[in-house]
Amino acid sequence: MSTVTEITTDEDFHQHVNSLPNTALLVISFHTPWAAPCAQMSTILSTLASSYPPQSPLAISFISLNAESLPDISESFDVTAVPFLVLQQNSKVLEIVSGSDAGKVRGAVEKWAGKSGNTGKLGLPPQLEAVPRMEEEERNGASGVVNGTQATKDLSQYAPGGNDPSTAPEMSSTQAQKEELDKRLGELVKAAPVMLFMKGTPSTPQCGFSRQLVGILREKGVRYGFFNILADEEVRQGLKVWADWPTFPQLWVGGELVGGLDIVKEELNSDPEFFKDYAVGKGKGGMAAPDAQIRPADEPT
């Protein structure tokens, strides 16, 4: 069975690529040690690779490399977030998958390499087809038994009677917490005209992408507020959903999401004066006033 080869140097990468037949599919996985989804991607790829037996000549090869340890290679593929998967053949990029969605990864590999023939046994589990809850209830009766348990009654036509309570049920604690978090996030993204949600702090970034974005803001002379999402898991997870943006760093300008490192670079490429209204002087950028440096909720002031 095939395995995932870890590449540690530029020389090893180019040597590996050059050794492949022109017809071979190369699956390149970019990862970093600090990103939890990369561990999931590693498991996905190892499992998927094991479902493809070695062939001669080689038909498919899986390699993995640290995006921060090999920045030249990462930049050549425009890697600005991890996990990041590149499928290429004969030095031509065929498809890119960002994130650790097992279905997307498997679909991309099978699209270009074909099914291994044993993906249900050795590879990733096949997609399951769920039966919609409504269909199952219709077969068993809206107030009957489903899978041995009492089904929920259909109350769509329910009208309150004289003996029913006169007040509506109290808001659940979960809903109240969500509304409180949404309100907090809305305030955080507007805490400074330019807000950076990053891993670590500007003086000690905890990921290469955050470090690059801090460097861009400093080089452009932008004053900005920041929030260390590693210190507040509630904000870290909540902002992904609230902003509909699954990765960090995130840059917000005027309370509106710009995006991550790749989007910021694209904005600057199309408009070099993108930060003009927020700049204090080239190379003089940095953290805004102390009150814009937001502390996590549980961090003492």
Coordinates of N, CA and C in Angstrom, one line a residue, residues 73-244:
I73 N 8.6 26.9 -1.1 CA 7.7 26.0 -1.8 C 6.2 26.4 -1.5
S74 N 6.0 26.8 -0.2 CA 4.6 27.3 0.1 C 4.2 28.5 -0.7
E75 N 5.1 29.4 -0.9 CA 4.8 30.6 -1.6 C 4.6 30.3 -3.1
S76 N 5.3 29.3 -3.6 CA 5.2 29.0 -5.0 C 3.8 28.4 -5.3
F77 N 3.1 27.8 -4.3 CA 1.8 27.3 -4.4 C 0.7 28.2 -3.8
D78 N 1.2 29.4 -3.4 CA 0.3 30.4 -2.8 C -0.5 29.9 -1.6
V79 N 0.3 29.2 -0.7 CA -0.3 28.7 0.5 C -0.5 29.8 1.5
T80 N -1.7 30.1 1.9 CA -1.9 31.1 2.9 C -2.7 30.6 4.1
A81 N -3.1 29.4 4.1 CA -3.8 28.8 5.2 C -3.5 27.3 5.1
V82 N -3.7 26.6 6.3 CA -3.4 25.2 6.4 C -4.6 24.6 7.1
P83 N -4.9 23.3 6.9 CA -4.3 22.4 5.8 C -4.6 22.8 4.4
F84 N -3.7 22.5 3.5 CA -3.8 23.0 2.1 C -3.3 21.9 1.2
L85 N -4.2 21.4 0.4 CA -3.8 20.2 -0.5 C -3.7 20.6 -1.9
V86 N -2.7 20.2 -2.6 CA -2.5 20.5 -4.0 C -2.3 19.1 -4.7
L87 N -3.1 19.0 -5.8 CA -3.0 17.8 -6.7 C -2.3 18.3 -8.0
Q88 N -1.2 17.7 -8.3 CA -0.6 18.1 -9.6 C -0.1 16.9 -10.4
Q89 N 0.1 17.1 -11.6 CA 0.5 16.1 -12.5 C 1.4 16.7 -13.6
N90 N 2.6 16.2 -13.7 CA 3.6 16.7 -14.7 C 3.8 18.2 -14.5
S91 N 3.9 18.6 -13.2 CA 4.2 20.0 -12.8 C 3.0 21.0 -13.0
K92 N 1.9 20.4 -13.4 CA 0.7 21.2 -13.6 C -0.3 21.0 -12.4
V93 N -0.8 22.1 -11.8 CA -1.7 22.0 -10.7 C -3.1 21.7 -11.3
L94 N -3.7 20.6 -10.8 CA -5.0 20.1 -11.3 C -6.1 20.6 -10.4
E95 N -5.9 20.6 -9.1 CA -6.9 21.0 -8.1 C -6.3 21.3 -6.8
I96 N -7.0 22.2 -6.1 CA -6.6 22.6 -4.7 C -7.7 22.4 -3.8
V97 N -7.4 21.9 -2.6 CA -8.4 21.7 -1.5 C -7.9 22.4 -0.3
S98 N -8.6 23.4 0.2 CA -8.3 24.1 1.5 C -9.2 23.6 2.6
G99 N -8.6 23.2 3.7 CA -9.4 22.6 4.8 C -9.2 21.1 4.9
S100 N -9.9 20.5 5.9 CA -9.7 19.1 6.2 C -11.0 18.3 6.0
D101 N -11.8 18.7 5.0 CA -13.0 18.0 4.8 C -12.7 16.7 4.1
A102 N -12.9 15.6 4.8 CA -12.6 14.3 4.2 C -13.3 14.0 2.9
G103 N -14.5 14.4 2.8 CA -15.2 14.1 1.5 C -14.6 14.8 0.3
K104 N -14.3 16.1 0.6 CA -13.6 16.9 -0.5 C -12.3 16.3 -0.9
V105 N -11.5 15.9 0.1 CA -10.2 15.4 -0.2 C -10.3 14.1 -1.0
R106 N -11.1 13.2 -0.5 CA -11.3 11.9 -1.2 C -11.8 12.1 -2.6
G107 N -12.8 13.0 -2.7 CA -13.4 13.3 -4.0 C -12.4 13.8 -5.0
A108 N -11.5 14.7 -4.5 CA -10.5 15.3 -5.4 C -9.5 14.2 -5.9
V109 N -9.0 13.4 -4.9 CA -8.1 12.4 -5.3 C -8.7 11.4 -6.2
E110 N -9.9 10.9 -6.0 CA -10.5 9.9 -6.8 C -10.8 10.5 -8.2
K111 N -11.1 11.8 -8.2 CA -11.4 12.4 -9.5 C -10.2 12.3 -10.5
W112 N -9.0 12.5 -10.0 CA -7.8 12.5 -10.8 C -7.1 11.2 -10.8
A113 N -7.2 10.4 -9.8 CA -6.5 9.1 -9.7 C -7.4 7.9 -9.9
G114 N -8.7 8.1 -9.9 CA -9.6 7.0 -10.0 C -9.8 6.3 -8.6
K115 N -10.8 5.6 -8.5 CA -11.0 4.9 -7.2 C -10.1 3.7 -7.1
S116 N -9.6 3.5 -5.8 CA -8.6 2.4 -5.6 C -9.3 1.0 -5.7
G117 N -10.6 1.0 -5.5 CA -11.3 -0.3 -5.5 C -11.5 -0.9 -4.2
N118 N -10.9 -0.3 -3.1 CA -11.1 -0.8 -1.8 C -11.3 0.3 -0.8
T119 N -11.8 1.5 -1.2 CA -11.9 2.6 -0.3 C -12.9 2.3 0.8
G120 N -13.8 1.5 0.6 CA -14.8 1.2 1.7 C -14.1 0.3 2.8
K121 N -13.1 -0.4 2.4 CA -12.5 -1.3 3.4 C -11.2 -0.8 4.0
L122 N -10.3 -0.2 3.1 CA -9.1 0.3 3.6 C -9.0 1.8 3.6
G123 N -9.8 2.4 2.8 CA -9.7 3.9 2.7 C -10.7 4.5 3.6
L124 N -11.1 5.7 3.2 CA -12.1 6.5 4.0 C -13.5 5.8 3.8
P125 N -14.3 5.9 4.9 CA -15.6 5.3 4.8 C -16.4 6.0 3.7
P126 N -17.3 5.2 3.0 CA -18.1 5.8 1.9 C -19.1 6.8 2.5
Q127 N -19.6 7.7 1.7 CA -20.6 8.6 2.1 C -21.9 7.8 2.5
L128 N -22.4 8.2 3.7 CA -23.7 7.6 4.1 C -24.8 8.4 3.7
E129 N -25.9 7.8 3.3 CA -27.1 8.5 2.9 C -28.1 8.4 4.0
A130 N -28.4 9.6 4.6 CA -29.3 9.6 5.7 C -30.8 9.8 5.2
V131 N -31.7 9.2 5.9 CA -33.1 9.3 5.6 C -33.6 10.5 6.3
P132 N -34.2 11.5 5.6 CA -34.8 12.7 6.3 C -35.7 12.3 7.4
R133 N -35.7 13.0 8.5 CA -36.5 12.6 9.7 C -38.0 12.6 9.3
M134 N -38.4 13.6 8.5 CA -39.8 13.7 8.1 C -40.3 12.5 7.4
E135 N -39.5 11.9 6.5 CA -39.9 10.8 5.7 C -40.1 9.6 6.6
E136 N -39.2 9.4 7.6 CA -39.3 8.3 8.6 C -40.5 8.4 9.4
E137 N -40.8 9.7 9.9 CA -42.0 9.9 10.7 C -43.3 9.6 9.9
E138 N -43.3 9.9 8.6 CA -44.5 9.7 7.8 C -44.7 8.2 7.7
R139 N -43.7 7.4 7.7 CA -43.8 5.9 7.5 C -44.4 5.4 8.8
N140 N -44.0 6.0 10.0 CA -44.3 5.4 11.3 C -45.5 6.1 12.0
G141 N -45.9 7.3 11.4 CA -46.9 8.1 12.0 C -46.3 9.2 12.8
A142 N -46.9 10.4 12.7 CA -46.2 11.6 13.2 C -46.1 11.5 14.7
S143 N -47.0 10.8 15.4 CA -46.9 10.6 16.9 C -46.6 9.2 17.3
G144 N -46.1 8.4 16.3 CA -45.9 7.0 16.6 C -44.5 6.8 17.1
V145 N -43.9 5.6 16.8 CA -42.6 5.2 17.3 C -41.7 5.1 16.2
V146 N -40.5 5.7 16.4 CA -39.4 5.7 15.4 C -38.2 5.1 16.0
N147 N -37.8 4.0 15.3 CA -36.6 3.2 15.8 C -36.7 2.9 17.3
G148 N -37.9 2.5 17.7 CA -38.1 2.0 19.0 C -38.2 3.1 20.1
T149 N -38.3 4.3 19.7 CA -38.4 5.4 20.6 C -39.6 6.3 20.2
Q150 N -40.2 7.0 21.2 CA -41.4 7.8 21.0 C -41.0 9.0 20.1
A151 N -41.7 9.2 19.0 CA -41.4 10.3 18.1 C -42.0 11.5 18.6
T152 N -41.5 12.7 18.1 CA -42.0 13.9 18.5 C -43.4 14.2 17.7
K153 N -44.3 14.7 18.4 CA -45.6 15.0 17.8 C -45.5 16.1 16.8
D154 N -46.3 16.1 15.8 CA -46.4 17.2 14.8 C -47.3 18.2 15.4
L155 N -46.7 19.4 15.8 CA -47.5 20.4 16.4 C -47.7 21.6 15.5
S156 N -47.5 21.4 14.2 CA -47.6 22.5 13.2 C -49.0 23.1 13.2
Q157 N -50.0 22.3 13.5 CA -51.4 22.8 13.5 C -51.9 23.1 14.9
Y158 N -51.0 23.1 15.9 CA -51.5 23.2 17.2 C -52.0 24.6 17.6
A159 N -53.1 24.7 18.3 CA -53.6 26.0 18.8 C -53.8 25.8 20.3
P160 N -53.3 26.8 21.1 CA -53.4 26.7 22.5 C -54.8 26.7 23.0
G161 N -55.1 25.9 24.1 CA -56.4 25.8 24.7 C -56.5 26.6 25.9
G162 N -57.7 26.6 26.5 CA -57.9 27.4 27.7 C -57.0 27.0 28.9
N163 N -56.6 25.7 29.0 CA -55.9 25.2 30.1 C -54.4 25.4 29.9
D164 N -53.9 25.9 28.8 CA -52.5 26.0 28.5 C -52.0 27.2 29.2
P165 N -50.7 27.2 29.6 CA -50.0 28.4 30.2 C -50.2 29.6 29.4
S166 N -50.3 30.7 30.0 CA -50.5 32.0 29.3 C -49.2 32.6 28.8
T167 N -48.1 32.1 29.2 CA -46.8 32.7 28.8 C -46.0 31.7 28.0
A168 N -45.2 32.2 27.1 CA -44.3 31.4 26.3 C -43.2 30.8 27.1
P169 N -42.6 29.7 26.7 CA -41.5 29.1 27.4 C -40.3 30.1 27.4
E170 N -39.6 30.1 28.5 CA -38.4 31.0 28.7 C -37.4 30.6 27.7
M171 N -36.6 31.6 27.3 CA -35.5 31.4 26.3 C -34.5 30.4 26.9
S172 N -34.1 29.5 26.1 CA -33.1 28.5 26.6 C -31.8 29.2 26.9
S173 N -31.0 28.6 27.9 CA -29.7 29.2 28.2 C -28.8 29.2 27.1
T174 N -28.9 28.1 26.2 CA -28.0 28.0 25.0 C -28.3 29.2 24.1
Q175 N -29.5 29.5 23.9 CA -29.9 30.6 23.0 C -29.4 31.9 23.6
A176 N -29.6 32.1 24.9 CA -29.2 33.3 25.5 C -27.7 33.5 25.4
Q177 N -26.9 32.4 25.6 CA -25.5 32.5 25.5 C -25.0 32.8 24.1
K178 N -25.8 32.3 23.1 CA -25.4 32.6 21.7 C -25.6 34.1 21.4
E179 N -26.8 34.6 21.9 CA -27.0 36.0 21.6 C -26.0 36.9 22.3
E180 N -25.6 36.5 23.5 CA -24.6 37.3 24.3 C -23.3 37.2 23.5
L181 N -22.9 36.0 23.0 CA -21.6 35.9 22.3 C -21.7 36.7 21.0
D182 N -22.8 36.7 20.3 CA -23.0 37.4 19.0 C -22.8 38.9 19.3
K183 N -23.4 39.4 20.4 CA -23.3 40.8 20.8 C -21.8 41.2 21.1
R184 N -21.1 40.3 21.8 CA -19.7 40.5 22.1 C -18.9 40.6 20.8
L185 N -19.1 39.6 19.9 CA -18.3 39.6 18.7 C -18.6 40.9 17.9
G186 N -19.8 41.3 17.8 CA -20.2 42.5 17.1 C -19.4 43.7 17.6
E187 N -19.2 43.7 19.0 CA -18.4 44.8 19.6 C -16.9 44.7 19.3
L188 N -16.5 43.5 19.4 CA -15.0 43.2 19.2 C -14.5 43.7 17.8
V189 N -15.3 43.3 16.8 CA -14.8 43.6 15.4 C -14.8 45.1 15.1
K190 N -15.5 45.9 16.0 CA -15.5 47.3 15.8 C -14.7 48.1 16.9
A191 N -13.9 47.3 17.7 CA -13.2 47.9 18.8 C -12.1 48.9 18.3
A192 N -11.7 48.7 17.1 CA -10.7 49.7 16.5 C -11.0 49.7 15.0
P193 N -10.7 50.8 14.3 CA -11.0 50.9 12.9 C -10.4 49.7 12.1
V194 N -9.3 49.3 12.5 CA -8.7 48.1 11.9 C -8.4 47.1 13.0
M195 N -9.1 45.9 13.0 CA -9.0 44.9 14.0 C -8.4 43.6 13.4
L196 N -7.4 43.1 14.1 CA -6.7 41.9 13.6 C -7.0 40.8 14.7
F197 N -7.7 39.7 14.3 CA -7.9 38.5 15.1 C -6.8 37.5 14.7
M198 N -5.9 37.3 15.6 CA -4.7 36.5 15.2 C -4.3 35.5 16.3
K199 N -3.4 34.6 15.9 CA -2.9 33.6 16.8 C -1.6 34.2 17.5
G200 N -1.7 34.5 18.8 CA -0.7 35.2 19.5 C -0.8 36.7 19.5
T201 N 0.2 37.4 19.7 CA 0.2 38.8 19.8 C 1.2 39.4 18.7
P202 N 1.1 40.7 18.4 CA 2.0 41.2 17.3 C 3.5 41.0 17.7
S203 N 3.8 41.1 19.0 CA 5.2 40.9 19.4 C 5.6 39.4 19.4
T204 N 4.7 38.5 19.6 CA 5.0 37.1 19.6 C 3.9 36.3 18.8
P205 N 3.9 36.4 17.5 CA 2.9 35.7 16.7 C 3.1 34.2 16.9
Q206 N 2.0 33.4 16.9 CA 2.0 32.0 17.1 C 1.8 31.2 15.8
C207 N 1.7 31.9 14.7 CA 1.7 31.2 13.4 C 2.3 32.1 12.3
G208 N 2.7 31.5 11.3 CA 3.4 32.2 10.2 C 2.5 33.2 9.5
F209 N 1.2 32.8 9.3 CA 0.3 33.7 8.6 C 0.0 35.0 9.4
S210 N -0.2 34.8 10.7 CA -0.4 36.0 11.6 C 0.9 36.9 11.6
R211 N 2.0 36.2 11.6 CA 3.3 37.0 11.5 C 3.4 37.8 10.2
Q212 N 3.0 37.2 9.1 CA 3.1 37.9 7.8 C 2.1 39.1 7.8
L213 N 0.9 38.9 8.4 CA -0.1 39.9 8.3 C 0.3 41.1 9.2
V214 N 0.9 40.8 10.4 CA 1.4 41.8 11.2 C 2.5 42.6 10.5
G215 N 3.3 41.9 9.8 CA 4.4 42.6 9.0 C 3.9 43.5 7.9
I216 N 2.8 43.1 7.3 CA 2.2 43.9 6.3 C 1.6 45.2 6.9
L217 N 0.9 45.1 8.0 CA 0.3 46.2 8.6 C 1.4 47.2 9.1
R218 N 2.4 46.6 9.6 CA 3.5 47.5 10.1 C 4.2 48.2 8.9
E219 N 4.4 47.5 7.9 CA 5.1 48.0 6.7 C 4.2 49.1 6.1
K220 N 2.9 49.0 6.1 CA 2.0 49.9 5.5 C 1.7 51.1 6.5
G221 N 2.2 51.0 7.7 CA 2.0 52.1 8.6 C 0.6 52.1 9.2
V222 N 0.0 51.0 9.4 CA -1.4 50.9 9.8 C -1.5 50.8 11.4
R223 N -2.3 51.6 12.0 CA -2.6 51.4 13.4 C -3.7 50.5 13.6
Y224 N -3.6 49.5 14.4 CA -4.7 48.4 14.5 C -4.8 47.9 15.9
G225 N -6.0 47.4 16.2 CA -6.2 46.7 17.4 C -6.1 45.2 17.1
F226 N -5.9 44.4 18.1 CA -5.7 43.0 17.9 C -6.4 42.2 19.0
F227 N -6.7 40.9 18.7 CA -7.3 40.0 19.7 C -6.6 38.7 19.5
N228 N -6.0 38.1 20.6 CA -5.4 36.8 20.5 C -6.4 35.7 20.7
I229 N -6.8 35.1 19.6 CA -7.9 34.1 19.7 C -7.4 32.8 20.4
L230 N -6.1 32.6 20.6 CA -5.7 31.4 21.3 C -6.0 31.5 22.8
A231 N -6.2 32.8 23.3 CA -6.5 33.0 24.7 C -8.0 32.9 25.0
D232 N -8.8 32.8 24.0 CA -10.3 32.8 24.2 C -11.0 31.8 23.2
E233 N -11.2 30.6 23.7 CA -11.7 29.6 22.8 C -13.2 29.9 22.3
E234 N -13.9 30.6 23.2 CA -15.3 31.0 22.8 C -15.3 31.9 21.6
V235 N -14.4 32.9 21.7 CA -14.3 33.9 20.6 C -13.7 33.2 19.3
R236 N -12.8 32.3 19.5 CA -12.1 31.6 18.4 C -13.1 30.8 17.6
Q237 N -13.9 30.0 18.3 CA -14.9 29.2 17.6 C -16.1 30.0 17.2
G238 N -16.5 31.0 18.0 CA -17.7 31.8 17.7 C -17.5 32.6 16.5
L239 N -16.3 33.2 16.3 CA -16.1 34.2 15.2 C -16.1 33.4 13.9
K240 N -15.6 32.2 13.9 CA -15.7 31.4 12.7 C -17.1 31.3 12.1
V241 N -18.0 31.0 13.0 CA -19.4 30.9 12.6 C -20.0 32.2 12.3
W242 N -19.8 33.2 13.2 CA -20.4 34.5 13.1 C -20.0 35.2 11.8
A243 N -18.7 35.1 11.5 CA -18.2 35.7 10.3 C -18.3 34.8 9.0
D244 N -18.6 33.6 9.2 CA -18.6 32.6 8.1 C -17.3 32.6 7.5

